[in-house]
Short mmCIF file of N, CA and C and ligand atoms in Angstrom, two decimals:
data_model
loop_
_atom_site.label_atom_id
_atom_site.label_comp_id
_atom_site.label_asym_id
_atom_site.label_seq_id
_atom_site.Cartn_x
_atom_site.Cartn_y
_atom_site.Cartn_z
N MET A 198 0.83 -1.18 0.00
CA MET A 198 0.00 0.00 0.00
C MET A 198 0.87 1.24 0.00
N ILE A 199 0.49 2.20 -0.85
CA ILE A 199 1.34 3.38 -1.05
C ILE A 199 0.79 4.58 -0.26
N HIS A 200 1.71 5.27 0.41
CA HIS A 200 1.39 6.47 1.17
C HIS A 200 2.33 7.60 0.77
N HIS A 201 1.96 8.81 1.14
CA HIS A 201 2.94 9.89 1.16
C HIS A 201 3.01 10.39 2.60
N SER A 202 4.11 11.07 2.94
CA SER A 202 4.27 11.48 4.35
C SER A 202 3.50 12.77 4.63
N GLY A 203 3.26 13.56 3.58
CA GLY A 203 2.57 14.84 3.76
C GLY A 203 3.51 15.98 4.09
N GLY A 204 4.73 15.66 4.49
CA GLY A 204 5.71 16.69 4.83
C GLY A 204 6.87 16.64 3.86
N SER A 205 7.66 17.72 3.81
CA SER A 205 8.71 17.78 2.79
C SER A 205 10.03 17.17 3.25
N PHE A 206 10.11 16.77 4.52
CA PHE A 206 11.36 16.23 5.07
C PHE A 206 11.06 14.87 5.67
N GLY A 207 12.01 13.94 5.52
CA GLY A 207 11.79 12.65 6.17
C GLY A 207 13.02 11.80 6.32
N THR A 208 13.20 11.28 7.53
CA THR A 208 14.21 10.26 7.82
C THR A 208 13.52 9.24 8.73
N ILE A 209 14.18 8.12 8.98
CA ILE A 209 13.64 7.13 9.91
C ILE A 209 13.40 7.77 11.29
N GLU A 210 14.41 8.48 11.80
CA GLU A 210 14.30 9.06 13.15
C GLU A 210 13.13 10.04 13.23
N PHE A 211 12.99 10.85 12.19
CA PHE A 211 11.91 11.85 12.18
C PHE A 211 10.54 11.16 12.18
N LEU A 212 10.38 10.14 11.34
CA LEU A 212 9.07 9.47 11.29
C LEU A 212 8.80 8.65 12.55
N GLN A 213 9.84 8.17 13.20
CA GLN A 213 9.65 7.50 14.49
C GLN A 213 9.10 8.48 15.51
N LYS A 214 9.65 9.68 15.48
CA LYS A 214 9.22 10.72 16.44
C LYS A 214 7.76 11.10 16.17
N VAL A 215 7.41 11.30 14.89
CA VAL A 215 6.04 11.66 14.53
C VAL A 215 5.07 10.56 14.97
N HIS A 216 5.46 9.31 14.72
CA HIS A 216 4.59 8.18 15.08
C HIS A 216 4.38 8.12 16.59
N ARG A 217 5.45 8.37 17.34
CA ARG A 217 5.38 8.38 18.80
C ARG A 217 4.38 9.44 19.28
N GLU A 218 4.37 10.58 18.61
CA GLU A 218 3.47 11.65 19.01
C GLU A 218 2.02 11.37 18.61
N ARG A 219 1.86 10.84 17.37
CA ARG A 219 0.50 10.67 16.85
C ARG A 219 -0.19 9.42 17.35
N GLN A 220 0.58 8.35 17.59
CA GLN A 220 -0.03 7.10 18.03
C GLN A 220 0.68 6.65 19.31
N ALA A 221 0.49 7.45 20.33
CA ALA A 221 1.21 7.23 21.59
C ALA A 221 0.89 5.88 22.22
N ASN A 222 -0.24 5.27 21.84
CA ASN A 222 -0.60 3.98 22.43
C ASN A 222 -0.01 2.78 21.69
N ASP A 223 0.64 3.03 20.55
CA ASP A 223 1.22 1.90 19.81
C ASP A 223 2.42 1.36 20.57
N PRO A 224 2.36 0.08 20.96
CA PRO A 224 3.51 -0.49 21.70
C PRO A 224 4.76 -0.63 20.83
N ILE A 225 4.58 -0.52 19.52
CA ILE A 225 5.72 -0.67 18.61
C ILE A 225 6.31 0.71 18.34
N ASP A 226 7.46 0.98 18.93
CA ASP A 226 8.08 2.30 18.78
C ASP A 226 8.95 2.31 17.52
N ALA A 227 8.25 2.40 16.38
CA ALA A 227 8.93 2.31 15.08
C ALA A 227 8.12 3.14 14.10
N ILE A 228 8.65 3.33 12.89
CA ILE A 228 7.86 4.01 11.87
C ILE A 228 6.63 3.14 11.58
N PRO A 229 5.49 3.75 11.18
CA PRO A 229 4.28 2.95 10.96
C PRO A 229 4.31 2.12 9.68
N TYR A 230 5.28 2.39 8.81
CA TYR A 230 5.38 1.74 7.50
C TYR A 230 6.48 0.68 7.51
N HIS A 231 6.56 -0.09 6.45
CA HIS A 231 7.67 -1.04 6.32
C HIS A 231 8.85 -0.43 5.57
N TYR A 232 8.55 0.47 4.65
CA TYR A 232 9.61 1.12 3.87
C TYR A 232 9.27 2.59 3.70
N ILE A 233 10.30 3.42 3.69
CA ILE A 233 10.10 4.80 3.26
C ILE A 233 11.08 5.07 2.12
N ILE A 234 10.71 5.99 1.24
CA ILE A 234 11.56 6.34 0.10
C ILE A 234 11.79 7.84 0.13
N GLY A 235 13.06 8.22 0.16
CA GLY A 235 13.44 9.62 0.34
C GLY A 235 13.18 10.48 -0.88
N ASN A 236 13.11 11.79 -0.62
CA ASN A 236 12.88 12.78 -1.67
C ASN A 236 14.05 13.75 -1.82
N GLY A 237 15.19 13.42 -1.19
CA GLY A 237 16.34 14.32 -1.30
C GLY A 237 16.43 15.30 -0.13
N ASN A 238 15.48 15.24 0.78
CA ASN A 238 15.48 16.12 1.93
C ASN A 238 15.43 15.26 3.20
N GLY A 239 16.61 14.95 3.73
CA GLY A 239 16.72 14.00 4.84
C GLY A 239 17.38 12.73 4.33
N LEU A 240 16.67 12.02 3.49
CA LEU A 240 17.26 10.87 2.77
C LEU A 240 17.55 11.33 1.34
N ARG A 241 18.46 10.59 0.67
CA ARG A 241 18.69 10.89 -0.74
C ARG A 241 17.42 10.60 -1.55
N GLU A 242 17.25 11.31 -2.67
CA GLU A 242 16.08 11.05 -3.52
C GLU A 242 16.14 9.62 -4.04
N GLY A 243 15.12 8.85 -3.75
CA GLY A 243 15.06 7.45 -4.20
C GLY A 243 15.65 6.47 -3.20
N GLU A 244 16.24 6.96 -2.12
CA GLU A 244 16.83 6.06 -1.12
C GLU A 244 15.73 5.34 -0.34
N VAL A 245 15.86 4.01 -0.25
CA VAL A 245 14.88 3.21 0.49
C VAL A 245 15.41 2.95 1.89
N ALA A 246 14.58 3.17 2.91
CA ALA A 246 15.01 2.95 4.29
C ALA A 246 13.90 2.23 5.06
N SER A 247 14.32 1.49 6.08
CA SER A 247 13.40 0.72 6.93
C SER A 247 13.92 0.77 8.35
N ASP A 248 13.08 0.40 9.31
CA ASP A 248 13.59 0.18 10.66
C ASP A 248 13.19 -1.22 11.12
N TRP A 249 13.17 -1.45 12.42
CA TRP A 249 12.97 -2.81 12.91
C TRP A 249 11.57 -3.34 12.69
N ARG A 250 10.59 -2.47 12.36
CA ARG A 250 9.26 -2.99 12.03
C ARG A 250 9.37 -3.92 10.81
N GLN A 251 10.09 -3.44 9.81
CA GLN A 251 10.27 -4.24 8.60
C GLN A 251 11.24 -5.40 8.87
N GLU A 252 12.34 -5.10 9.56
CA GLU A 252 13.37 -6.13 9.78
C GLU A 252 12.81 -7.32 10.55
N LEU A 253 11.92 -7.07 11.51
CA LEU A 253 11.34 -8.17 12.29
C LEU A 253 10.01 -8.65 11.72
N GLY A 254 9.56 -8.05 10.64
CA GLY A 254 8.31 -8.48 10.01
C GLY A 254 7.09 -8.23 10.87
N ILE A 255 7.08 -7.11 11.57
CA ILE A 255 5.93 -6.76 12.44
C ILE A 255 4.84 -6.12 11.57
N TRP A 256 3.58 -6.31 12.00
CA TRP A 256 2.45 -5.68 11.31
C TRP A 256 2.63 -4.18 11.20
N GLY A 257 1.89 -3.56 10.29
CA GLY A 257 1.99 -2.12 10.08
C GLY A 257 1.01 -1.33 10.94
N ALA A 258 1.17 -0.02 10.92
CA ALA A 258 0.27 0.88 11.64
C ALA A 258 -0.02 2.07 10.74
N HIS A 259 -0.32 1.76 9.46
CA HIS A 259 -0.41 2.82 8.46
C HIS A 259 -1.80 3.05 7.91
N VAL A 260 -2.77 2.22 8.30
CA VAL A 260 -4.17 2.50 7.92
C VAL A 260 -5.02 2.52 9.19
N SER A 261 -6.26 2.98 9.04
CA SER A 261 -7.11 3.16 10.23
C SER A 261 -7.60 1.82 10.78
N GLY A 262 -8.19 1.87 11.96
CA GLY A 262 -8.76 0.69 12.61
C GLY A 262 -9.91 0.07 11.84
N ARG A 263 -10.45 0.80 10.83
CA ARG A 263 -11.50 0.22 9.99
C ARG A 263 -10.95 -0.84 9.04
N ASN A 264 -9.63 -0.85 8.88
CA ASN A 264 -9.00 -1.79 7.95
C ASN A 264 -7.85 -2.52 8.62
N THR A 265 -8.15 -3.11 9.76
CA THR A 265 -7.12 -3.78 10.55
C THR A 265 -6.39 -4.87 9.75
N ALA A 266 -7.14 -5.59 8.91
CA ALA A 266 -6.50 -6.65 8.13
C ALA A 266 -5.40 -6.09 7.22
N ARG A 267 -5.62 -4.87 6.73
CA ARG A 267 -4.60 -4.23 5.89
C ARG A 267 -3.34 -3.94 6.69
N ASN A 268 -3.51 -3.55 7.95
CA ASN A 268 -2.34 -3.35 8.79
C ASN A 268 -1.66 -4.68 9.11
N MET A 269 -2.47 -5.71 9.34
CA MET A 269 -1.90 -7.00 9.73
C MET A 269 -1.13 -7.65 8.60
N TRP A 270 -1.70 -7.59 7.38
CA TRP A 270 -1.13 -8.37 6.28
C TRP A 270 -0.45 -7.52 5.22
N GLY A 271 -0.78 -6.22 5.18
CA GLY A 271 -0.27 -5.39 4.10
C GLY A 271 1.16 -4.91 4.34
N ILE A 272 1.77 -4.49 3.26
CA ILE A 272 3.11 -3.89 3.33
C ILE A 272 2.93 -2.40 3.05
N GLY A 273 3.39 -1.56 3.97
CA GLY A 273 3.23 -0.12 3.83
C GLY A 273 4.51 0.52 3.30
N ILE A 274 4.35 1.27 2.21
CA ILE A 274 5.48 2.02 1.63
C ILE A 274 5.10 3.49 1.64
N CYS A 275 5.97 4.32 2.18
CA CYS A 275 5.66 5.75 2.27
C CYS A 275 6.69 6.58 1.51
N LEU A 276 6.18 7.39 0.59
CA LEU A 276 7.02 8.35 -0.12
C LEU A 276 7.11 9.61 0.73
N ILE A 277 8.33 10.07 0.98
CA ILE A 277 8.47 11.35 1.67
C ILE A 277 8.07 12.46 0.70
N GLY A 278 7.19 13.36 1.13
CA GLY A 278 6.74 14.45 0.28
C GLY A 278 5.24 14.62 0.40
N ASN A 279 4.72 15.61 -0.31
CA ASN A 279 3.27 15.86 -0.29
C ASN A 279 2.77 15.91 -1.72
N TYR A 280 2.14 14.82 -2.16
CA TYR A 280 1.74 14.70 -3.57
C TYR A 280 0.31 15.13 -3.81
N GLU A 281 -0.23 15.89 -2.86
CA GLU A 281 -1.38 16.75 -3.11
C GLU A 281 -0.89 18.04 -3.73
N MET A 282 0.36 18.41 -3.42
CA MET A 282 0.84 19.75 -3.74
C MET A 282 1.81 19.83 -4.92
N TYR A 283 2.61 18.77 -5.13
CA TYR A 283 3.58 18.80 -6.23
C TYR A 283 3.81 17.38 -6.70
N PRO A 284 4.33 17.22 -7.94
CA PRO A 284 4.48 15.87 -8.48
C PRO A 284 5.63 15.09 -7.85
N VAL A 285 5.56 13.76 -7.97
CA VAL A 285 6.57 12.86 -7.41
C VAL A 285 7.88 13.00 -8.20
N PRO A 286 9.02 13.24 -7.52
CA PRO A 286 10.30 13.33 -8.24
C PRO A 286 10.64 12.01 -8.92
N GLU A 287 11.32 12.10 -10.05
CA GLU A 287 11.55 10.94 -10.89
C GLU A 287 12.33 9.81 -10.21
N LEU A 288 13.43 10.14 -9.53
CA LEU A 288 14.23 9.08 -8.91
C LEU A 288 13.45 8.39 -7.79
N GLN A 289 12.65 9.16 -7.09
CA GLN A 289 11.84 8.58 -6.02
C GLN A 289 10.78 7.65 -6.62
N TYR A 290 10.16 8.09 -7.70
CA TYR A 290 9.16 7.27 -8.38
C TYR A 290 9.77 5.97 -8.90
N ASN A 291 10.92 6.09 -9.56
CA ASN A 291 11.58 4.90 -10.11
C ASN A 291 11.92 3.90 -9.01
N SER A 292 12.37 4.42 -7.89
CA SER A 292 12.71 3.57 -6.77
C SER A 292 11.46 2.86 -6.22
N LEU A 293 10.34 3.57 -6.18
CA LEU A 293 9.07 2.97 -5.75
C LEU A 293 8.66 1.84 -6.69
N VAL A 294 8.79 2.07 -7.99
CA VAL A 294 8.42 1.04 -8.96
C VAL A 294 9.29 -0.21 -8.75
N SER A 295 10.60 -0.04 -8.60
CA SER A 295 11.42 -1.25 -8.47
C SER A 295 11.21 -1.94 -7.12
N LEU A 296 11.04 -1.18 -6.03
CA LEU A 296 10.76 -1.81 -4.74
C LEU A 296 9.43 -2.59 -4.79
N THR A 297 8.41 -1.95 -5.35
CA THR A 297 7.09 -2.60 -5.42
C THR A 297 7.15 -3.88 -6.25
N LYS A 298 7.84 -3.80 -7.39
CA LYS A 298 7.94 -5.00 -8.23
C LYS A 298 8.67 -6.12 -7.51
N SER A 299 9.73 -5.80 -6.78
CA SER A 299 10.45 -6.88 -6.11
C SER A 299 9.62 -7.47 -4.97
N LEU A 300 8.85 -6.63 -4.26
CA LEU A 300 7.97 -7.17 -3.20
C LEU A 300 6.84 -8.01 -3.80
N MET A 301 6.32 -7.57 -4.95
CA MET A 301 5.25 -8.33 -5.62
C MET A 301 5.74 -9.72 -6.00
N SER A 302 6.98 -9.80 -6.49
CA SER A 302 7.45 -11.13 -6.88
C SER A 302 7.86 -11.94 -5.65
N GLU A 303 8.43 -11.30 -4.65
CA GLU A 303 8.82 -12.04 -3.44
C GLU A 303 7.61 -12.62 -2.69
N TYR A 304 6.53 -11.82 -2.59
CA TYR A 304 5.36 -12.25 -1.80
C TYR A 304 4.17 -12.63 -2.66
N ASN A 305 4.39 -12.71 -3.98
CA ASN A 305 3.34 -13.14 -4.88
C ASN A 305 2.08 -12.26 -4.76
N ILE A 306 2.29 -10.97 -4.90
CA ILE A 306 1.19 -9.99 -4.78
C ILE A 306 0.77 -9.57 -6.18
N SER A 307 -0.54 -9.59 -6.46
CA SER A 307 -1.00 -9.19 -7.79
C SER A 307 -1.18 -7.67 -7.85
N VAL A 308 -1.19 -7.14 -9.07
CA VAL A 308 -1.31 -5.69 -9.26
C VAL A 308 -2.57 -5.14 -8.58
N HIS A 309 -3.67 -5.88 -8.64
CA HIS A 309 -4.89 -5.30 -8.07
C HIS A 309 -4.86 -5.28 -6.54
N ASN A 310 -3.86 -5.91 -5.93
CA ASN A 310 -3.70 -5.78 -4.48
C ASN A 310 -2.69 -4.71 -4.09
N VAL A 311 -2.20 -3.97 -5.08
CA VAL A 311 -1.33 -2.82 -4.80
C VAL A 311 -2.20 -1.58 -4.95
N THR A 312 -2.24 -0.74 -3.92
CA THR A 312 -3.16 0.39 -3.99
C THR A 312 -2.65 1.57 -3.18
N GLY A 313 -3.30 2.70 -3.36
CA GLY A 313 -2.98 3.89 -2.56
C GLY A 313 -3.87 3.91 -1.32
N HIS A 314 -3.37 4.48 -0.28
CA HIS A 314 -4.08 4.53 1.01
C HIS A 314 -5.53 4.98 0.86
N GLY A 315 -5.73 6.14 0.22
CA GLY A 315 -7.07 6.71 0.11
C GLY A 315 -8.00 5.95 -0.84
N HIS A 316 -7.44 4.99 -1.59
CA HIS A 316 -8.25 4.19 -2.51
C HIS A 316 -8.92 3.02 -1.80
N ILE A 317 -8.58 2.81 -0.54
CA ILE A 317 -9.15 1.68 0.19
C ILE A 317 -10.45 2.11 0.83
N GLU A 318 -11.46 1.25 0.70
CA GLU A 318 -12.77 1.56 1.24
C GLU A 318 -12.69 1.79 2.75
N GLY A 319 -13.32 2.85 3.20
CA GLY A 319 -13.36 3.14 4.63
C GLY A 319 -12.28 4.11 5.09
N GLU A 320 -11.30 4.38 4.22
CA GLU A 320 -10.23 5.31 4.61
C GLU A 320 -10.61 6.72 4.16
N GLN A 321 -10.52 7.68 5.07
CA GLN A 321 -10.83 9.06 4.71
C GLN A 321 -9.55 9.86 4.67
N THR A 322 -8.84 9.76 3.55
CA THR A 322 -7.57 10.47 3.43
C THR A 322 -7.31 10.72 1.96
N LYS A 323 -6.55 11.78 1.68
CA LYS A 323 -6.15 12.06 0.30
C LYS A 323 -4.84 11.35 -0.03
N CYS A 324 -4.24 10.74 0.95
CA CYS A 324 -2.97 10.02 0.79
C CYS A 324 -3.08 8.97 -0.31
N PRO A 325 -2.14 8.80 -1.24
CA PRO A 325 -0.85 9.49 -1.36
C PRO A 325 -0.89 10.77 -2.20
N GLY A 326 -2.04 11.44 -2.28
CA GLY A 326 -2.10 12.73 -2.97
C GLY A 326 -2.63 12.63 -4.39
N LYS A 327 -3.34 13.67 -4.81
CA LYS A 327 -3.97 13.63 -6.14
C LYS A 327 -2.94 13.66 -7.28
N LEU A 328 -1.72 14.10 -6.99
CA LEU A 328 -0.71 14.15 -8.05
C LEU A 328 0.13 12.87 -8.12
N PHE A 329 -0.16 11.91 -7.23
CA PHE A 329 0.50 10.61 -7.37
C PHE A 329 -0.07 9.93 -8.61
N PRO A 330 0.78 9.51 -9.57
CA PRO A 330 0.28 9.00 -10.86
C PRO A 330 -0.16 7.53 -10.78
N MET A 331 -1.30 7.30 -10.14
CA MET A 331 -1.73 5.92 -9.86
C MET A 331 -1.92 5.08 -11.13
N GLU A 332 -2.53 5.68 -12.17
CA GLU A 332 -2.77 4.91 -13.41
C GLU A 332 -1.44 4.47 -14.03
N GLN A 333 -0.52 5.41 -14.12
CA GLN A 333 0.81 5.10 -14.68
C GLN A 333 1.54 4.08 -13.82
N PHE A 334 1.43 4.25 -12.51
CA PHE A 334 2.10 3.34 -11.57
C PHE A 334 1.60 1.90 -11.77
N LYS A 335 0.29 1.74 -11.90
CA LYS A 335 -0.28 0.40 -12.10
C LYS A 335 0.26 -0.21 -13.40
N ARG A 336 0.41 0.62 -14.41
CA ARG A 336 0.98 0.12 -15.68
C ARG A 336 2.45 -0.26 -15.49
N ASP A 337 3.18 0.58 -14.78
CA ASP A 337 4.63 0.36 -14.62
C ASP A 337 4.97 -0.87 -13.79
N ILE A 338 4.07 -1.26 -12.88
CA ILE A 338 4.37 -2.44 -12.06
C ILE A 338 3.75 -3.70 -12.62
N ALA A 339 2.92 -3.57 -13.65
CA ALA A 339 2.21 -4.75 -14.19
C ALA A 339 3.18 -5.68 -14.92
ZN1 ZN B 528 -1.36 7.07 4.04
#
């Protein structure tokens, strides 16, 4: 599942801090996603980073309680940036395509099970932003 961070800066440490503030009851003190992809501000553009949530294969905390199964079984990828406001940088996009394709083949995930956060029924969010090129992305990972 694809997300954007909504902010223009992002590192593992920064997102851990944000998660600690926003979901203070989460016993998992880690980023809510399995992977983040940098935009050149904090991480290099296209750089993929993870913390122990991904390393230990722990469930995610990136969708609402209305879609608990998505948190339990889904893989959360977050692009640093705000794609309501500006387009996805090319190196970051390319890195997302290759990471998604490798996860799809590793875990046998079909294209129709790859989606954006706000495209899931019950989620009230614009994430990953109206300028995220979902149609093109689906073609690029197919
Ligand atoms: Zn999201």
